[in-house]
Every structure is written in C-alpha cells, then in structure tokens.
Amino acid sequence: MRVGVLTGGGDCPGLNAVIRAVVRKGVKEHGFDFVGYRDGWRGPLEGVTMELGIEQCRGILPRGGTILGSSRTNPFKLDNGVERIKDNLAKDGVDALVAIGGEDTLGVATRLADLGVNVVGVPKTIDNDLSGTDFTFGFDTAVNIATEAIDRLHTTAESHHRVLVVEVMGRHAGWIALHSGIAGGANIVLIPEQPFDIIEVCELIESRFESRYAPILVVSEGAVPREGGDMTLVSGDLDDFGHVRLGGIGDRIAKEIETRTGKEARAVVLGHIQRGGTPTAFDRWLATRFGLQAIDAVAEGDFGTMMALRGTDIVRVPLIEGTGELKLVSVKEYAEAQVFFG
Ligand code: F6P
C-alpha cells in the first residue's frame, strides 16, 4: 500500500514525531511505502510531493515545525478542489492519506472521508480545542513555554511594583491561559469562554498590590470584555477557513489598568514562540503514539477515524467527533483557577 502524509494548519511541536512514527511502523511492520505531501492540503491539491521514507525521518523526533511544511489551504474554497485531490492521489498511486491537523485540516478530512477518500486523522494544535481527545499534542509544549515566561515575569514585576500582562494564544479556547496561569501562579486568568469585567480585574490588581506582591495577569488572545465585548484583532482579514487574526488584548488591558488604578503595567505577547522549537517529552510521547495508531488504522482500513487520547489509551473515534464542535473551558474548570485570583 502507498500512503500519503500531510500536515496542515498552524504548525506545532510534535508534528515530526507523528510523521516519524507513521513511517517507521508503516515500513517496518506493514511494508507500506510513503509519499509526503507539501504544505497541508495544497500538496494533494496541486500535486506537490516530496520523498518520504525512513531516511527522511532520521533525527526529526526532537525537531519543532514539520518537515512537510504547512498551510491553511482549504480545497473546498476552490473550484473542483475535491476532484483535483482525488485525481492527484490516483496519479501518485496513493491508496490512503494520514492527515495531521487541527479543526480546519481535520474538518476537510472529515468531508473528504464522506466523499470516499481513504483518510485517517491525527489531532494536533497548541490550542487543545479539538473534541474527542483528552489532549492534542503541541499543547503541552505551549503551556510549558508560557509557564516559563510567567515564572520569569514574576521577578521583574516584583522588582518594579508593576502589573505584568501576559497574552497567550488559543484562539476561541482558553486552555493555554488556564493551564499556564495555574502552573505559573498567575493572579488573574482571562479566557474567551468567560467575558471579563475590567472593574473587577482592577479590584483584583489592587488587592494583589495590598498583599505587597506584584500581579501577573494571563490573558488569552480571544478574551472579551463583558461591556462592549469584541475580540481584539490584529487584522480583520479572513483566512481560507474564515478565521480573523487575534491579538492586542494584552496591551488594551494593560492600558486600562494604568488608567484606572494608576499602577504601571506592561504587556508581553508570547505569540509564535509558543509554537516553535523542540516538543516536550509528553508531546513527543503523545505524537508518537498517535502516529503508531494512525498507521495501524490505515492497515486495518479503518478510515474516517481520528486518533484520540482517552486517559492513557490511544483510541480511534469518528473524525466528526473531533471536528464537530470545539472543546472549550467549562465554568467548573475556570473556577479552579479563580481560587487564586487577587
Ligand atoms: O491555532 C493555532 C494558533 O497558533 C492560534 O492559537 C492562533 O490564533 C493562530 O494559530 C495564529 O495563526 P497564524 O500562525 O496564522 O498567525
């Protein structure tokens, strides 16, 4: 059997670990050969391939990014996109595809599976917002990077008696903010799922200063104020999947805090640092196990499925279970962080 592999959407640490596991087990145990599709769905759409075998996967386990490249190409936005993909897969002699991606890439995989393409999905995203799986890989690395940043910001905030506002990624989900905020001992965590009241935020800031410590506020890029609440955008331009670019809420909040409390505040935007570099051991472990399970699913003809972590088991769920709706932070989970506010 000949298997195509692609990585789509925003990159994240651990993608190479999946590719390596898929290829290693595919070659050694199933006798498959592989073709790498470049830059997400653009690869099969335009027939852009690269050689992919055990040789190309040497040394890539600890490397961030993806050797296949990535893009946010949506074949359903293009005329004859699906036909072009089917034609290219047939031309390349590809019997099955392993698609590694988040909500958008696996959303395309879900629709293609319904249209008869043999595809299995592997869930990745630093945002951890895919349903059906306890965690996506990439998330743990992002949380560790954000936590280290928070640890460092505590000391400079204290030295200058300042408020430090840390803006993290996550789009519509507050998982990175919540986990890094708890791990880093933040005094306030603001997430998209729970619109915030700036007056309450300032009260918490003042109470933290009263205890003679400097406050650290972690804010998710998609957080919205309760009054007049719009998400803060870097740009209103939409990508192929209809997403705007979020960013700027940290700076907005820092300015409001200065105006309302008279305390000095600084905003730090962690941005793509959260997505770059080497994956944590947990992400390598999870990505590798997803890859091993994905190639077994291909071997068994179990198409239209997504690999998922349930407890410590890797299981297969229908792709739609992962992509049907976003996994968001619940009120109960947020309440755990609130105990430490102020
Ligand atoms: O989905 C991953 C993510 O990093 C989001 O957290 C963020 O909003 C978005 O991608 C940024 O996208 P880009 O890399 O296209 O700026």
mmCIF file of N, CA and C in Angstrom, residues 27-114:
data_model
loop_
_atom_site.group_PDB
_atom_site.id
_atom_site.type_symbol
_atom_site.label_atom_id
_atom_site.label_comp_id
_atom_site.label_asym_id
_atom_site.label_seq_id
_atom_site.Cartn_x
_atom_site.Cartn_y
_atom_site.Cartn_z
ATOM 1 N N VAL A 27 6.592 1.211 7.384
ATOM 2 C CA VAL A 27 7.585 0.489 6.582
ATOM 3 C C VAL A 27 7.925 -0.843 7.231
ATOM 4 N N LYS A 28 8.267 -0.780 8.541
ATOM 5 C CA LYS A 28 8.811 -1.976 9.189
ATOM 6 C C LYS A 28 7.778 -3.064 9.442
ATOM 7 N N GLU A 29 6.565 -2.652 9.842
ATOM 8 C CA GLU A 29 5.589 -3.689 10.204
ATOM 9 C C GLU A 29 4.544 -3.959 9.141
ATOM 10 N N HIS A 30 4.263 -2.945 8.304
ATOM 11 C CA HIS A 30 3.194 -3.164 7.327
ATOM 12 C C HIS A 30 3.713 -3.244 5.896
ATOM 13 N N GLY A 31 4.986 -2.912 5.703
ATOM 14 C CA GLY A 31 5.556 -2.982 4.349
ATOM 15 C C GLY A 31 5.012 -1.920 3.395
ATOM 16 N N PHE A 32 4.533 -0.801 3.942
ATOM 17 C CA PHE A 32 3.985 0.282 3.105
ATOM 18 C C PHE A 32 5.109 1.134 2.534
ATOM 19 N N ASP A 33 4.802 1.868 1.459
ATOM 20 C CA ASP A 33 5.686 2.972 1.120
ATOM 21 C C ASP A 33 4.897 4.279 1.157
ATOM 22 N N PHE A 34 5.655 5.382 1.161
ATOM 23 C CA PHE A 34 5.055 6.678 1.510
ATOM 24 C C PHE A 34 5.354 7.757 0.492
ATOM 25 N N VAL A 35 4.448 8.741 0.483
ATOM 26 C CA VAL A 35 4.737 9.973 -0.245
ATOM 27 C C VAL A 35 4.378 11.127 0.701
ATOM 28 N N GLY A 36 5.252 12.121 0.757
ATOM 29 C CA GLY A 36 4.965 13.286 1.596
ATOM 30 C C GLY A 36 4.284 14.350 0.757
ATOM 31 N N TYR A 37 3.157 14.869 1.234
ATOM 32 C CA TYR A 37 2.514 15.993 0.533
ATOM 33 C C TYR A 37 2.929 17.292 1.208
ATOM 34 N N ARG A 38 3.347 18.253 0.416
ATOM 35 C CA ARG A 38 3.873 19.514 0.945
ATOM 36 C C ARG A 38 2.740 20.456 1.321
ATOM 37 N N ASP A 39 2.975 21.187 2.403
ATOM 38 C CA ASP A 39 2.131 22.332 2.788
ATOM 39 C C ASP A 39 0.636 22.032 2.898
ATOM 40 N N GLY A 40 0.291 21.098 3.716
ATOM 41 C CA GLY A 40 -1.117 20.813 4.015
ATOM 42 C C GLY A 40 -1.877 20.347 2.787
ATOM 43 N N TRP A 41 -3.115 20.817 2.657
ATOM 44 C CA TRP A 41 -3.961 20.360 1.537
ATOM 45 C C TRP A 41 -3.483 20.902 0.195
ATOM 46 N N ARG A 42 -2.571 21.880 0.212
ATOM 47 C CA ARG A 42 -2.014 22.377 -1.057
ATOM 48 C C ARG A 42 -1.275 21.256 -1.791
ATOM 49 N N GLY A 43 -0.638 20.344 -1.012
ATOM 50 C CA GLY A 43 0.134 19.254 -1.620
ATOM 51 C C GLY A 43 -0.707 18.373 -2.534
ATOM 52 N N PRO A 44 -1.734 17.710 -1.990
ATOM 53 C CA PRO A 44 -2.550 16.862 -2.860
ATOM 54 C C PRO A 44 -3.366 17.658 -3.882
ATOM 55 N N LEU A 45 -3.655 18.914 -3.542
ATOM 56 C CA LEU A 45 -4.435 19.746 -4.464
ATOM 57 C C LEU A 45 -3.631 20.075 -5.714
ATOM 58 N N GLU A 46 -2.373 20.422 -5.504
ATOM 59 C CA GLU A 46 -1.532 20.836 -6.642
ATOM 60 C C GLU A 46 -0.531 19.758 -7.050
ATOM 61 N N GLY A 47 -0.596 18.629 -6.373
ATOM 62 C CA GLY A 47 0.321 17.529 -6.716
ATOM 63 C C GLY A 47 1.754 17.832 -6.327
ATOM 64 N N VAL A 48 1.938 18.534 -5.186
ATOM 65 C CA VAL A 48 3.298 18.862 -4.750
ATOM 66 C C VAL A 48 3.729 17.841 -3.692
ATOM 67 N N THR A 49 4.714 17.030 -4.051
ATOM 68 C CA THR A 49 5.097 15.923 -3.164
ATOM 69 C C THR A 49 6.578 15.997 -2.791
ATOM 70 N N MET A 50 6.960 15.208 -1.815
ATOM 71 C CA MET A 50 8.379 15.015 -1.517
ATOM 72 C C MET A 50 8.593 13.548 -1.124
ATOM 73 N N GLU A 51 9.820 13.115 -1.298
ATOM 74 C CA GLU A 51 10.150 11.746 -0.939
ATOM 75 C C GLU A 51 9.979 11.587 0.576
ATOM 76 N N LEU A 52 9.394 10.493 1.004
ATOM 77 C CA LEU A 52 9.230 10.280 2.446
ATOM 78 C C LEU A 52 9.471 8.804 2.774
ATOM 79 N N GLY A 53 10.519 8.575 3.546
ATOM 80 C CA GLY A 53 10.841 7.207 3.964
ATOM 81 C C GLY A 53 11.627 7.296 5.260
ATOM 82 N N ILE A 54 12.144 6.162 5.709
ATOM 83 C CA ILE A 54 12.853 6.133 6.988
ATOM 84 C C ILE A 54 14.031 7.118 6.966
ATOM 85 N N GLU A 55 14.683 7.233 5.830
ATOM 86 C CA GLU A 55 15.846 8.127 5.716
ATOM 87 C C GLU A 55 15.467 9.585 6.017
ATOM 88 N N GLN A 56 14.354 10.036 5.436
ATOM 89 C CA GLN A 56 13.928 11.441 5.631
ATOM 90 C C GLN A 56 13.501 11.702 7.079
ATOM 91 N N CYS A 57 13.209 10.620 7.824
ATOM 92 C CA CYS A 57 12.708 10.801 9.193
ATOM 93 C C CYS A 57 13.807 10.700 10.246
ATOM 94 N N ARG A 58 15.043 10.489 9.803
ATOM 95 C CA ARG A 58 16.127 10.376 10.788
ATOM 96 C C ARG A 58 16.379 11.715 11.467
ATOM 97 N N GLY A 59 16.465 11.677 12.795
ATOM 98 C CA GLY A 59 16.829 12.870 13.567
ATOM 99 C C GLY A 59 15.721 13.903 13.740
ATOM 100 N N ILE A 60 14.488 13.571 13.307
ATOM 101 C CA ILE A 60 13.456 14.623 13.349
ATOM 102 C C ILE A 60 12.613 14.600 14.628
ATOM 103 N N LEU A 61 12.753 13.557 15.447
ATOM 104 C CA LEU A 61 11.905 13.435 16.645
ATOM 105 C C LEU A 61 11.914 14.702 17.523
ATOM 106 N N PRO A 62 13.084 15.272 17.836
ATOM 107 C CA PRO A 62 13.057 16.452 18.708
ATOM 108 C C PRO A 62 12.883 17.785 17.973
ATOM 109 N N ARG A 63 12.722 17.726 16.659
ATOM 110 C CA ARG A 63 12.656 18.987 15.910
ATOM 111 C C ARG A 63 11.247 19.553 15.842
ATOM 112 N N GLY A 64 11.116 20.854 16.127
ATOM 113 C CA GLY A 64 9.819 21.522 16.006
ATOM 114 C C GLY A 64 9.437 21.658 14.544
ATOM 115 N N GLY A 65 8.292 22.307 14.302
ATOM 116 C CA GLY A 65 7.838 22.510 12.923
ATOM 117 C C GLY A 65 7.473 21.200 12.254
ATOM 118 N N THR A 66 7.528 21.189 10.934
ATOM 119 C CA THR A 66 7.191 19.990 10.179
ATOM 120 C C THR A 66 8.054 19.891 8.928
ATOM 121 N N ILE A 67 8.629 18.728 8.701
ATOM 122 C CA ILE A 67 9.471 18.568 7.502
ATOM 123 C C ILE A 67 8.622 18.645 6.230
ATOM 124 N N LEU A 68 7.296 18.501 6.371
ATOM 125 C CA LEU A 68 6.431 18.526 5.184
ATOM 126 C C LEU A 68 5.947 19.936 4.838
ATOM 127 N N GLY A 69 6.154 20.879 5.757
ATOM 128 C CA GLY A 69 5.603 22.216 5.533
ATOM 129 C C GLY A 69 4.114 22.220 5.840
ATOM 130 N N SER A 70 3.539 23.421 5.980
ATOM 131 C CA SER A 70 2.130 23.517 6.343
ATOM 132 C C SER A 70 1.493 24.719 5.650
ATOM 133 N N SER A 71 0.179 24.717 5.580
ATOM 134 C CA SER A 71 -0.541 25.894 5.058
ATOM 135 C C SER A 71 -1.978 25.795 5.536
ATOM 136 N N ARG A 72 -2.705 26.877 5.340
ATOM 137 C CA ARG A 72 -4.130 26.865 5.701
ATOM 138 C C ARG A 72 -5.002 26.775 4.445
ATOM 139 N N THR A 73 -4.528 26.044 3.437
ATOM 140 C CA THR A 73 -5.280 25.875 2.178
ATOM 141 C C THR A 73 -6.560 25.073 2.429
ATOM 142 N N ASN A 74 -7.672 25.599 1.905
ATOM 143 C CA ASN A 74 -8.946 24.895 2.035
ATOM 144 C C ASN A 74 -9.441 24.470 0.649
ATOM 145 N N PRO A 75 -9.354 23.171 0.323
ATOM 146 C CA PRO A 75 -9.754 22.732 -1.023
ATOM 147 C C PRO A 75 -11.223 22.972 -1.328
ATOM 148 N N PHE A 76 -12.045 23.092 -0.275
ATOM 149 C CA PHE A 76 -13.472 23.308 -0.500
ATOM 150 C C PHE A 76 -13.781 24.746 -0.905
ATOM 151 N N LYS A 77 -12.782 25.614 -0.843
ATOM 152 C CA LYS A 77 -12.977 27.013 -1.278
ATOM 153 C C LYS A 77 -12.657 27.170 -2.762
ATOM 154 N N LEU A 78 -12.154 26.099 -3.374
ATOM 155 C CA LEU A 78 -11.674 26.208 -4.755
ATOM 156 C C LEU A 78 -12.539 25.390 -5.703
ATOM 157 N N ASP A 79 -12.630 25.857 -6.938
ATOM 158 C CA ASP A 79 -13.394 25.104 -7.936
ATOM 159 C C ASP A 79 -12.722 23.752 -8.147
ATOM 160 N N ASN A 80 -13.497 22.720 -8.165
ATOM 161 C CA ASN A 80 -13.010 21.347 -8.408
ATOM 162 C C ASN A 80 -11.921 20.904 -7.427
ATOM 163 N N GLY A 81 -11.875 21.511 -6.235
ATOM 164 C CA GLY A 81 -10.823 21.172 -5.277
ATOM 165 C C GLY A 81 -10.796 19.681 -4.952
ATOM 166 N N VAL A 82 -11.974 19.134 -4.685
ATOM 167 C CA VAL A 82 -12.040 17.718 -4.287
ATOM 168 C C VAL A 82 -11.630 16.814 -5.453
ATOM 169 N N GLU A 83 -12.107 17.147 -6.654
ATOM 170 C CA GLU A 83 -11.752 16.332 -7.836
ATOM 171 C C GLU A 83 -10.241 16.382 -8.064
ATOM 172 N N ARG A 84 -9.680 17.572 -7.889
ATOM 173 C CA ARG A 84 -8.230 17.700 -8.104
ATOM 174 C C ARG A 84 -7.458 16.838 -7.106
ATOM 175 N N ILE A 85 -7.913 16.828 -5.859
ATOM 176 C CA ILE A 85 -7.251 15.979 -4.845
ATOM 177 C C ILE A 85 -7.374 14.506 -5.236
ATOM 178 N N LYS A 86 -8.584 14.103 -5.594
ATOM 179 C CA LYS A 86 -8.786 12.685 -5.957
ATOM 180 C C LYS A 86 -7.926 12.313 -7.151
ATOM 181 N N ASP A 87 -7.853 13.191 -8.140
ATOM 182 C CA ASP A 87 -7.039 12.909 -9.341
ATOM 183 C C ASP A 87 -5.569 12.763 -8.978
ATOM 184 N N ASN A 88 -5.069 13.681 -8.131
ATOM 185 C CA ASN A 88 -3.635 13.633 -7.773
ATOM 186 C C ASN A 88 -3.303 12.403 -6.935
ATOM 187 N N LEU A 89 -4.211 12.019 -6.047
ATOM 188 C CA LEU A 89 -3.960 10.809 -5.246
ATOM 189 C C LEU A 89 -3.878 9.603 -6.182
ATOM 190 N N ALA A 90 -4.786 9.554 -7.154
ATOM 191 C CA ALA A 90 -4.780 8.427 -8.105
ATOM 192 C C ALA A 90 -3.484 8.457 -8.927
ATOM 193 N N LYS A 91 -3.094 9.667 -9.382
ATOM 194 C CA LYS A 91 -1.882 9.789 -10.205
ATOM 195 C C LYS A 91 -0.638 9.349 -9.418
ATOM 196 N N ASP A 92 -0.617 9.684 -8.113
ATOM 197 C CA ASP A 92 0.545 9.323 -7.282
ATOM 198 C C ASP A 92 0.460 7.887 -6.771
ATOM 199 N N GLY A 93 -0.599 7.203 -7.117
ATOM 200 C CA GLY A 93 -0.770 5.813 -6.665
ATOM 201 C C GLY A 93 -0.998 5.705 -5.168
ATOM 202 N N VAL A 94 -1.599 6.753 -4.597
ATOM 203 C CA VAL A 94 -1.811 6.778 -3.140
ATOM 204 C C VAL A 94 -3.158 6.134 -2.784
ATOM 205 N N ASP A 95 -3.081 5.134 -1.895
ATOM 206 C CA ASP A 95 -4.298 4.409 -1.506
ATOM 207 C C ASP A 95 -4.961 5.018 -0.278
ATOM 208 N N ALA A 96 -4.156 5.675 0.563
ATOM 209 C CA ALA A 96 -4.704 6.209 1.811
ATOM 210 C C ALA A 96 -3.882 7.419 2.253
ATOM 211 N N LEU A 97 -4.548 8.289 3.019
ATOM 212 C CA LEU A 97 -3.884 9.507 3.497
ATOM 213 C C LEU A 97 -3.908 9.562 5.020
ATOM 214 N N VAL A 98 -2.784 10.010 5.600
ATOM 215 C CA VAL A 98 -2.777 10.361 7.028
ATOM 216 C C VAL A 98 -2.711 11.878 7.079
ATOM 217 N N ALA A 99 -3.782 12.511 7.597
ATOM 218 C CA ALA A 99 -3.835 13.969 7.696
ATOM 219 C C ALA A 99 -3.606 14.363 9.151
ATOM 220 N N ILE A 100 -2.595 15.186 9.372
ATOM 221 C CA ILE A 100 -2.260 15.604 10.739
ATOM 222 C C ILE A 100 -2.618 17.087 10.844
ATOM 223 N N GLY A 101 -3.602 17.396 11.680
ATOM 224 C CA GLY A 101 -4.027 18.790 11.722
ATOM 225 C C GLY A 101 -4.994 19.075 12.843
ATOM 226 N N GLY A 102 -5.469 20.309 12.846
ATOM 227 C CA GLY A 102 -6.427 20.749 13.848
ATOM 228 C C GLY A 102 -7.826 20.793 13.256
ATOM 229 N N GLU A 103 -8.630 21.652 13.848
ATOM 230 C CA GLU A 103 -10.038 21.791 13.483
ATOM 231 C C GLU A 103 -10.256 21.934 11.963
ATOM 232 N N ASP A 104 -9.434 22.760 11.314
ATOM 233 C CA ASP A 104 -9.649 23.045 9.888
ATOM 234 C C ASP A 104 -9.176 21.891 9.000
ATOM 235 N N THR A 105 -7.941 21.465 9.215
ATOM 236 C CA THR A 105 -7.369 20.388 8.387
ATOM 237 C C THR A 105 -8.189 19.103 8.548
ATOM 238 N N LEU A 106 -8.553 18.801 9.786
ATOM 239 C CA LEU A 106 -9.335 17.579 10.009
ATOM 240 C C LEU A 106 -10.798 17.779 9.606
ATOM 241 N N GLY A 107 -11.258 19.034 9.590
ATOM 242 C CA GLY A 107 -12.598 19.336 9.060
ATOM 243 C C GLY A 107 -12.646 18.965 7.584
ATOM 244 N N VAL A 108 -11.596 19.318 6.853
ATOM 245 C CA VAL A 108 -11.501 18.938 5.429
ATOM 246 C C VAL A 108 -11.442 17.416 5.322
ATOM 247 N N ALA A 109 -10.634 16.786 6.187
ATOM 248 C CA ALA A 109 -10.516 15.319 6.159
ATOM 249 C C ALA A 109 -11.882 14.664 6.394
ATOM 250 N N THR A 110 -12.662 15.225 7.304
ATOM 251 C CA THR A 110 -13.991 14.679 7.611
ATOM 252 C C THR A 110 -14.862 14.680 6.355
ATOM 253 N N ARG A 111 -14.842 15.817 5.645
ATOM 254 C CA ARG A 111 -15.679 15.929 4.442
ATOM 255 C C ARG A 111 -15.153 15.027 3.321
ATOM 256 N N LEU A 112 -13.833 14.945 3.205
ATOM 257 C CA LEU A 112 -13.258 14.084 2.155
ATOM 258 C C LEU A 112 -13.577 12.606 2.422
ATOM 259 N N ALA A 113 -13.538 12.235 3.708
ATOM 260 C CA ALA A 113 -13.856 10.838 4.068
ATOM 261 C C ALA A 113 -15.287 10.521 3.630
ATOM 262 N N ASP A 114 -16.199 11.488 3.849
ATOM 263 C CA ASP A 114 -17.596 11.283 3.418
ATOM 264 C C ASP A 114 -17.696 11.154 1.900
#
